[in-house]
């Protein structure tokens, strides 16, 4: 009986966690779209999967060494950082580094995409953001040629933080950053455009490896 009983975890953001802070619902939705989702436990396993064409969903990116982030980026795979609050993203981008910020917007604040990035445009809105991403100097948040910031916390012209951002990786893949990891949780996936943003950001290839 213990061998056939479904195994669930209580680990926050885990794809086998059905609790409010888990990501099981997102994994199930991706599988319904034909995307396989598996967990890996080491930087080496993540890099091997990346070289085989998998998208890497990366949580706690700052726990990796700079060398490990460089190696992951050099694979040319797409990398989706889930949760950027106080995380070091150096080494993941090819040109203009993205930096993280503690600036946040409350969940009852509707942030609109305000950028040309297709996945963000399809999602249309997110409900606040715990933490944000800042673009390096010399980048343009709207021209799409380098780093692109979407869902600005300041909805006017003075944009100093974004809930979502994209940039090229060192190996030519795409880096996508969802600043607030709670966006992908079971309890918040149905809010605003969270499900659309998460599924589209992670669903560009047929296989996703989940690396925390």
PDB file of C-alpha atoms in Angstrom:
ATOM      1  CA  UNK A   1       0.000   0.000   0.000  1.00  0.00           C
ATOM      2  CA  UNK A   2       2.787   2.433   0.820  1.00  0.00           C
ATOM      3  CA  UNK A   3       4.345   1.836  -2.606  1.00  0.00           C
ATOM      4  CA  UNK A   4       1.168   2.698  -4.511  1.00  0.00           C
ATOM      5  CA  UNK A   5       0.052   5.610  -2.349  1.00  0.00           C
ATOM      6  CA  UNK A   6       0.645   8.982  -4.074  1.00  0.00           C
ATOM      7  CA  UNK A   7       3.685  10.707  -2.609  1.00  0.00           C
ATOM      8  CA  UNK A   8       3.339  14.372  -1.723  1.00  0.00           C
ATOM      9  CA  UNK A   9       5.795  16.758  -0.146  1.00  0.00           C
ATOM     10  CA  UNK A  10       5.377  19.765   2.110  1.00  0.00           C
ATOM     11  CA  UNK A  11       8.312  21.616   0.541  1.00  0.00           C
ATOM     12  CA  UNK A  12       7.340  25.157  -0.483  1.00  0.00           C
ATOM     13  CA  UNK A  13       7.129  25.602  -4.269  1.00  0.00           C
ATOM     14  CA  UNK A  14       7.687  21.881  -4.922  1.00  0.00           C
ATOM     15  CA  UNK A  15       5.859  20.381  -7.899  1.00  0.00           C
ATOM     16  CA  UNK A  16       4.588  17.485  -5.751  1.00  0.00           C
ATOM     17  CA  UNK A  17       3.235  19.760  -2.996  1.00  0.00           C
ATOM     18  CA  UNK A  18      -0.589  20.099  -3.130  1.00  0.00           C
ATOM     19  CA  UNK A  19      -0.688  22.552  -0.203  1.00  0.00           C
ATOM     20  CA  UNK A  20      -1.292  26.300  -0.725  1.00  0.00           C
ATOM     21  CA  UNK A  21       2.456  27.011  -0.919  1.00  0.00           C
ATOM     22  CA  UNK A  22       3.170  24.222  -3.422  1.00  0.00           C
ATOM     23  CA  UNK A  23       3.388  24.226  -7.212  1.00  0.00           C
ATOM     24  CA  UNK A  24       1.599  20.966  -8.002  1.00  0.00           C
ATOM     25  CA  UNK A  25      -1.219  22.706  -9.875  1.00  0.00           C
ATOM     26  CA  UNK A  26       1.226  24.423 -12.221  1.00  0.00           C
ATOM     27  CA  UNK A  27       3.015  21.145 -12.914  1.00  0.00           C
ATOM     28  CA  UNK A  28      -0.293  19.463 -13.728  1.00  0.00           C
ATOM     29  CA  UNK A  29      -1.309  22.272 -16.077  1.00  0.00           C
ATOM     30  CA  UNK A  30       2.031  22.081 -17.892  1.00  0.00           C
ATOM     31  CA  UNK A  31       1.624  18.321 -18.307  1.00  0.00           C
ATOM     32  CA  UNK A  32      -1.847  18.863 -19.740  1.00  0.00           C
ATOM     33  CA  UNK A  33      -0.181  21.090 -22.347  1.00  0.00           C
ATOM     34  CA  UNK A  34       2.223  18.281 -23.252  1.00  0.00           C
ATOM     35  CA  UNK A  35       5.183  19.529 -21.216  1.00  0.00           C
ATOM     36  CA  UNK A  36       6.876  16.967 -18.968  1.00  0.00           C
ATOM     37  CA  UNK A  37       7.997  18.278 -15.566  1.00  0.00           C
ATOM     38  CA  UNK A  38      10.581  16.603 -13.343  1.00  0.00           C
ATOM     39  CA  UNK A  39      12.623  17.561 -10.303  1.00  0.00           C
ATOM     40  CA  UNK A  40      16.431  17.595 -10.270  1.00  0.00           C
ATOM     41  CA  UNK A  41      18.532  17.797  -7.127  1.00  0.00           C
ATOM     42  CA  UNK A  42      21.910  19.174  -8.179  1.00  0.00           C
ATOM     43  CA  UNK A  43      23.493  21.816 -10.427  1.00  0.00           C
ATOM     44  CA  UNK A  44      25.106  19.032 -12.441  1.00  0.00           C
ATOM     45  CA  UNK A  45      21.769  17.333 -13.098  1.00  0.00           C
ATOM     46  CA  UNK A  46      20.197  20.662 -14.059  1.00  0.00           C
ATOM     47  CA  UNK A  47      23.040  21.390 -16.495  1.00  0.00           C
ATOM     48  CA  UNK A  48      22.780  17.913 -18.070  1.00  0.00           C
ATOM     49  CA  UNK A  49      19.056  18.338 -18.630  1.00  0.00           C
ATOM     50  CA  UNK A  50      19.614  21.831 -19.991  1.00  0.00           C
ATOM     51  CA  UNK A  51      22.099  20.543 -22.559  1.00  0.00           C
ATOM     52  CA  UNK A  52      19.437  18.089 -23.712  1.00  0.00           C
ATOM     53  CA  UNK A  53      16.996  20.935 -24.383  1.00  0.00           C
ATOM     54  CA  UNK A  54      15.058  21.186 -21.135  1.00  0.00           C
ATOM     55  CA  UNK A  55      13.904  24.476 -19.674  1.00  0.00           C
ATOM     56  CA  UNK A  56      15.311  24.939 -16.178  1.00  0.00           C
ATOM     57  CA  UNK A  57      12.976  26.350 -13.541  1.00  0.00           C
ATOM     58  CA  UNK A  58      15.422  27.729 -10.993  1.00  0.00           C
ATOM     59  CA  UNK A  59      14.450  28.587  -7.418  1.00  0.00           C
ATOM     60  CA  UNK A  60      16.877  30.154  -4.939  1.00  0.00           C
ATOM     61  CA  UNK A  61      19.268  31.085  -7.735  1.00  0.00           C
ATOM     62  CA  UNK A  62      21.528  32.902  -5.274  1.00  0.00           C
ATOM     63  CA  UNK A  63      22.381  29.622  -3.539  1.00  0.00           C
ATOM     64  CA  UNK A  64      24.392  28.599  -6.604  1.00  0.00           C
ATOM     65  CA  UNK A  65      27.981  29.772  -6.945  1.00  0.00           C
ATOM     66  CA  UNK A  66      28.815  32.222  -9.711  1.00  0.00           C
ATOM     67  CA  UNK A  67      30.600  29.389 -11.525  1.00  0.00           C
ATOM     68  CA  UNK A  68      27.500  27.188 -11.337  1.00  0.00           C
ATOM     69  CA  UNK A  69      25.293  29.987 -12.682  1.00  0.00           C
ATOM     70  CA  UNK A  70      27.791  30.612 -15.504  1.00  0.00           C
ATOM     71  CA  UNK A  71      27.816  26.919 -16.397  1.00  0.00           C
ATOM     72  CA  UNK A  72      24.034  26.702 -16.415  1.00  0.00           C
ATOM     73  CA  UNK A  73      23.726  29.792 -18.607  1.00  0.00           C
ATOM     74  CA  UNK A  74      26.411  28.519 -21.009  1.00  0.00           C
ATOM     75  CA  UNK A  75      24.281  25.484 -21.922  1.00  0.00           C
ATOM     76  CA  UNK A  76      22.108  27.667 -24.150  1.00  0.00           C
ATOM     77  CA  UNK A  77      18.945  26.456 -22.450  1.00  0.00           C
ATOM     78  CA  UNK A  78      16.056  28.641 -21.381  1.00  0.00           C
ATOM     79  CA  UNK A  79      16.164  29.418 -17.664  1.00  0.00           C
ATOM     80  CA  UNK A  80      13.170  30.644 -15.679  1.00  0.00           C
ATOM     81  CA  UNK A  81      14.113  32.124 -12.307  1.00  0.00           C
ATOM     82  CA  UNK A  82      11.184  31.679  -9.934  1.00  0.00           C
ATOM     83  CA  UNK A  83      11.515  34.089  -7.032  1.00  0.00           C
ATOM     84  CA  UNK A  84      14.165  36.796  -7.264  1.00  0.00           C
ATOM     85  CA  UNK A  85      13.850  38.434  -3.855  1.00  0.00           C
ATOM     86  CA  UNK A  86      17.396  39.005  -2.537  1.00  0.00           C
ATOM     87  CA  UNK A  87      18.807  36.476  -5.014  1.00  0.00           C
ATOM     88  CA  UNK A  88      22.074  37.004  -6.894  1.00  0.00           C
ATOM     89  CA  UNK A  89      21.393  36.647 -10.628  1.00  0.00           C
ATOM     90  CA  UNK A  90      24.931  37.457 -11.796  1.00  0.00           C
ATOM     91  CA  UNK A  91      26.275  35.034 -14.351  1.00  0.00           C
ATOM     92  CA  UNK A  92      22.884  34.191 -15.814  1.00  0.00           C
ATOM     93  CA  UNK A  93      22.730  37.036 -18.323  1.00  0.00           C
ATOM     94  CA  UNK A  94      24.866  37.634 -21.395  1.00  0.00           C
ATOM     95  CA  UNK A  95      25.060  41.415 -21.412  1.00  0.00           C
ATOM     96  CA  UNK A  96      23.115  43.720 -19.158  1.00  0.00           C
ATOM     97  CA  UNK A  97      22.844  42.103 -15.760  1.00  0.00           C
ATOM     98  CA  UNK A  98      19.555  42.014 -13.966  1.00  0.00           C
ATOM     99  CA  UNK A  99      19.610  42.901 -10.301  1.00  0.00           C
ATOM    100  CA  UNK A 100      17.061  42.187  -7.628  1.00  0.00           C
ATOM    101  CA  UNK A 101      15.328  44.623  -5.333  1.00  0.00           C
ATOM    102  CA  UNK A 102      13.220  44.420  -2.211  1.00  0.00           C
ATOM    103  CA  UNK A 103      10.768  46.934  -3.667  1.00  0.00           C
ATOM    104  CA  UNK A 104       7.359  45.299  -3.719  1.00  0.00           C
ATOM    105  CA  UNK A 105       3.717  45.885  -4.592  1.00  0.00           C
ATOM    106  CA  UNK A 106       0.898  44.523  -2.446  1.00  0.00           C
ATOM    107  CA  UNK A 107      -1.227  41.632  -3.788  1.00  0.00           C
ATOM    108  CA  UNK A 108      -4.234  43.938  -4.162  1.00  0.00           C
ATOM    109  CA  UNK A 109      -2.297  46.099  -6.645  1.00  0.00           C
ATOM    110  CA  UNK A 110      -2.932  45.178 -10.271  1.00  0.00           C
ATOM    111  CA  UNK A 111       0.234  45.503 -12.353  1.00  0.00           C
ATOM    112  CA  UNK A 112      -0.210  45.593 -16.134  1.00  0.00           C
ATOM    113  CA  UNK A 113       2.356  44.284 -18.616  1.00  0.00           C
ATOM    114  CA  UNK A 114       3.318  47.547 -20.386  1.00  0.00           C
ATOM    115  CA  UNK A 115       5.945  45.798 -22.535  1.00  0.00           C
ATOM    116  CA  UNK A 116       6.089  44.039 -25.919  1.00  0.00           C
ATOM    117  CA  UNK A 117       7.143  40.623 -24.546  1.00  0.00           C
ATOM    118  CA  UNK A 118       4.638  38.044 -25.828  1.00  0.00           C
ATOM    119  CA  UNK A 119       4.210  35.983 -22.669  1.00  0.00           C
ATOM    120  CA  UNK A 120       3.693  39.017 -20.472  1.00  0.00           C
ATOM    121  CA  UNK A 121       1.281  40.550 -22.971  1.00  0.00           C
ATOM    122  CA  UNK A 122      -0.788  37.354 -23.020  1.00  0.00           C
ATOM    123  CA  UNK A 123      -0.912  37.280 -19.217  1.00  0.00           C
ATOM    124  CA  UNK A 124      -1.936  40.972 -19.191  1.00  0.00           C
ATOM    125  CA  UNK A 125      -1.704  41.496 -15.419  1.00  0.00           C
ATOM    126  CA  UNK A 126      -0.293  40.204 -12.146  1.00  0.00           C
ATOM    127  CA  UNK A 127      -1.540  40.814  -8.634  1.00  0.00           C
ATOM    128  CA  UNK A 128       1.301  42.657  -6.940  1.00  0.00           C
ATOM    129  CA  UNK A 129       4.847  41.401  -6.512  1.00  0.00           C
ATOM    130  CA  UNK A 130       6.975  40.437  -3.525  1.00  0.00           C
ATOM    131  CA  UNK A 131      10.296  41.837  -4.637  1.00  0.00           C
ATOM    132  CA  UNK A 132      11.175  43.069  -8.103  1.00  0.00           C
ATOM    133  CA  UNK A 133      13.860  43.133 -10.769  1.00  0.00           C
ATOM    134  CA  UNK A 134      15.849  46.142 -11.908  1.00  0.00           C
ATOM    135  CA  UNK A 135      17.443  46.489 -15.331  1.00  0.00           C
ATOM    136  CA  UNK A 136      21.108  47.330 -15.722  1.00  0.00           C
ATOM    137  CA  UNK A 137      22.180  50.726 -16.939  1.00  0.00           C
ATOM    138  CA  UNK A 138      21.911  51.234 -20.653  1.00  0.00           C
ATOM    139  CA  UNK A 139      19.042  48.813 -21.183  1.00  0.00           C
ATOM    140  CA  UNK A 140      15.664  49.665 -22.571  1.00  0.00           C
ATOM    141  CA  UNK A 141      12.594  48.198 -20.895  1.00  0.00           C
ATOM    142  CA  UNK A 142      10.487  48.391 -24.040  1.00  0.00           C
ATOM    143  CA  UNK A 143      12.594  47.937 -27.178  1.00  0.00           C
ATOM    144  CA  UNK A 144      13.039  44.175 -26.743  1.00  0.00           C
ATOM    145  CA  UNK A 145      16.657  44.192 -27.954  1.00  0.00           C
ATOM    146  CA  UNK A 146      18.338  43.426 -24.629  1.00  0.00           C
ATOM    147  CA  UNK A 147      16.791  43.110 -21.180  1.00  0.00           C
ATOM    148  CA  UNK A 148      13.068  43.750 -21.071  1.00  0.00           C
ATOM    149  CA  UNK A 149      11.089  44.633 -17.957  1.00  0.00           C
ATOM    150  CA  UNK A 150       7.358  43.983 -17.666  1.00  0.00           C
ATOM    151  CA  UNK A 151       4.707  44.706 -15.039  1.00  0.00           C
ATOM    152  CA  UNK A 152       6.403  47.827 -13.638  1.00  0.00           C
ATOM    153  CA  UNK A 153       5.744  48.524  -9.983  1.00  0.00           C
ATOM    154  CA  UNK A 154       5.565  52.211 -10.854  1.00  0.00           C
ATOM    155  CA  UNK A 155       2.896  52.440 -13.520  1.00  0.00           C
ATOM    156  CA  UNK A 156       4.014  55.905 -14.601  1.00  0.00           C
ATOM    157  CA  UNK A 157       7.202  56.898 -16.413  1.00  0.00           C
ATOM    158  CA  UNK A 158       9.506  56.500 -13.394  1.00  0.00           C
ATOM    159  CA  UNK A 159       9.973  52.723 -13.604  1.00  0.00           C
ATOM    160  CA  UNK A 160      12.475  51.394 -11.088  1.00  0.00           C
ATOM    161  CA  UNK A 161      11.320  47.814 -10.645  1.00  0.00           C
ATOM    162  CA  UNK A 162       9.523  45.077 -12.567  1.00  0.00           C
ATOM    163  CA  UNK A 163       7.630  41.953 -11.541  1.00  0.00           C
ATOM    164  CA  UNK A 164       8.886  40.089 -14.631  1.00  0.00           C
ATOM    165  CA  UNK A 165      11.905  40.484 -16.870  1.00  0.00           C
ATOM    166  CA  UNK A 166      13.660  38.732 -19.731  1.00  0.00           C
ATOM    167  CA  UNK A 167      17.227  38.829 -21.054  1.00  0.00           C
ATOM    168  CA  UNK A 168      19.568  36.658 -23.144  1.00  0.00           C
ATOM    169  CA  UNK A 169      21.755  34.149 -21.314  1.00  0.00           C
ATOM    170  CA  UNK A 170      25.471  33.687 -21.863  1.00  0.00           C
ATOM    171  CA  UNK A 171      24.817  30.661 -24.056  1.00  0.00           C
ATOM    172  CA  UNK A 172      22.166  32.292 -26.231  1.00  0.00           C
ATOM    173  CA  UNK A 173      19.113  31.000 -24.416  1.00  0.00           C
ATOM    174  CA  UNK A 174      16.395  33.080 -22.815  1.00  0.00           C
ATOM    175  CA  UNK A 175      16.401  34.073 -19.169  1.00  0.00           C
ATOM    176  CA  UNK A 176      12.958  34.800 -17.757  1.00  0.00           C
ATOM    177  CA  UNK A 177      12.562  36.077 -14.220  1.00  0.00           C
ATOM    178  CA  UNK A 178       9.312  35.870 -12.237  1.00  0.00           C
ATOM    179  CA  UNK A 179      10.220  38.083  -9.294  1.00  0.00           C
ATOM    180  CA  UNK A 180       7.601  36.789  -6.861  1.00  0.00           C
ATOM    181  CA  UNK A 181       7.700  33.009  -6.427  1.00  0.00           C
ATOM    182  CA  UNK A 182       4.242  33.079  -4.840  1.00  0.00           C
ATOM    183  CA  UNK A 183       2.794  33.774  -8.294  1.00  0.00           C
ATOM    184  CA  UNK A 184       3.227  30.102  -9.201  1.00  0.00           C
ATOM    185  CA  UNK A 185       1.795  28.607  -6.004  1.00  0.00           C
ATOM    186  CA  UNK A 186      -1.434  26.607  -5.816  1.00  0.00           C
ATOM    187  CA  UNK A 187      -3.109  29.337  -3.769  1.00  0.00           C
ATOM    188  CA  UNK A 188      -2.312  32.189  -6.181  1.00  0.00           C
ATOM    189  CA  UNK A 189      -2.086  30.595  -9.607  1.00  0.00           C
ATOM    190  CA  UNK A 190      -5.698  31.502 -10.445  1.00  0.00           C
ATOM    191  CA  UNK A 191      -5.207  35.203  -9.646  1.00  0.00           C
ATOM    192  CA  UNK A 192      -4.950  37.782 -12.449  1.00  0.00           C
ATOM    193  CA  UNK A 193      -2.766  36.414 -15.283  1.00  0.00           C
ATOM    194  CA  UNK A 194      -0.521  34.280 -13.065  1.00  0.00           C
ATOM    195  CA  UNK A 195      -1.346  30.941 -14.690  1.00  0.00           C
ATOM    196  CA  UNK A 196      -0.883  32.305 -18.206  1.00  0.00           C
ATOM    197  CA  UNK A 197       2.446  33.911 -17.351  1.00  0.00           C
ATOM    198  CA  UNK A 198       3.814  30.828 -15.584  1.00  0.00           C
ATOM    199  CA  UNK A 199       2.672  28.311 -18.201  1.00  0.00           C
ATOM    200  CA  UNK A 200       3.926  30.400 -21.110  1.00  0.00           C
ATOM    201  CA  UNK A 201       7.257  31.295 -19.489  1.00  0.00           C
ATOM    202  CA  UNK A 202       7.951  27.641 -18.666  1.00  0.00           C
ATOM    203  CA  UNK A 203       6.272  26.023 -21.654  1.00  0.00           C
ATOM    204  CA  UNK A 204       8.495  26.994 -24.581  1.00  0.00           C
ATOM    205  CA  UNK A 205      10.004  23.482 -24.717  1.00  0.00           C
ATOM    206  CA  UNK A 206       8.683  19.968 -24.146  1.00  0.00           C
ATOM    207  CA  UNK A 207      10.575  19.307 -20.900  1.00  0.00           C
ATOM    208  CA  UNK A 208      10.987  21.343 -17.710  1.00  0.00           C
ATOM    209  CA  UNK A 209      13.310  20.440 -14.870  1.00  0.00           C
ATOM    210  CA  UNK A 210      12.477  21.955 -11.495  1.00  0.00           C
ATOM    211  CA  UNK A 211      15.612  22.830  -9.531  1.00  0.00           C
ATOM    212  CA  UNK A 212      15.397  24.315  -6.044  1.00  0.00           C
TER     213      UNK A 212
END
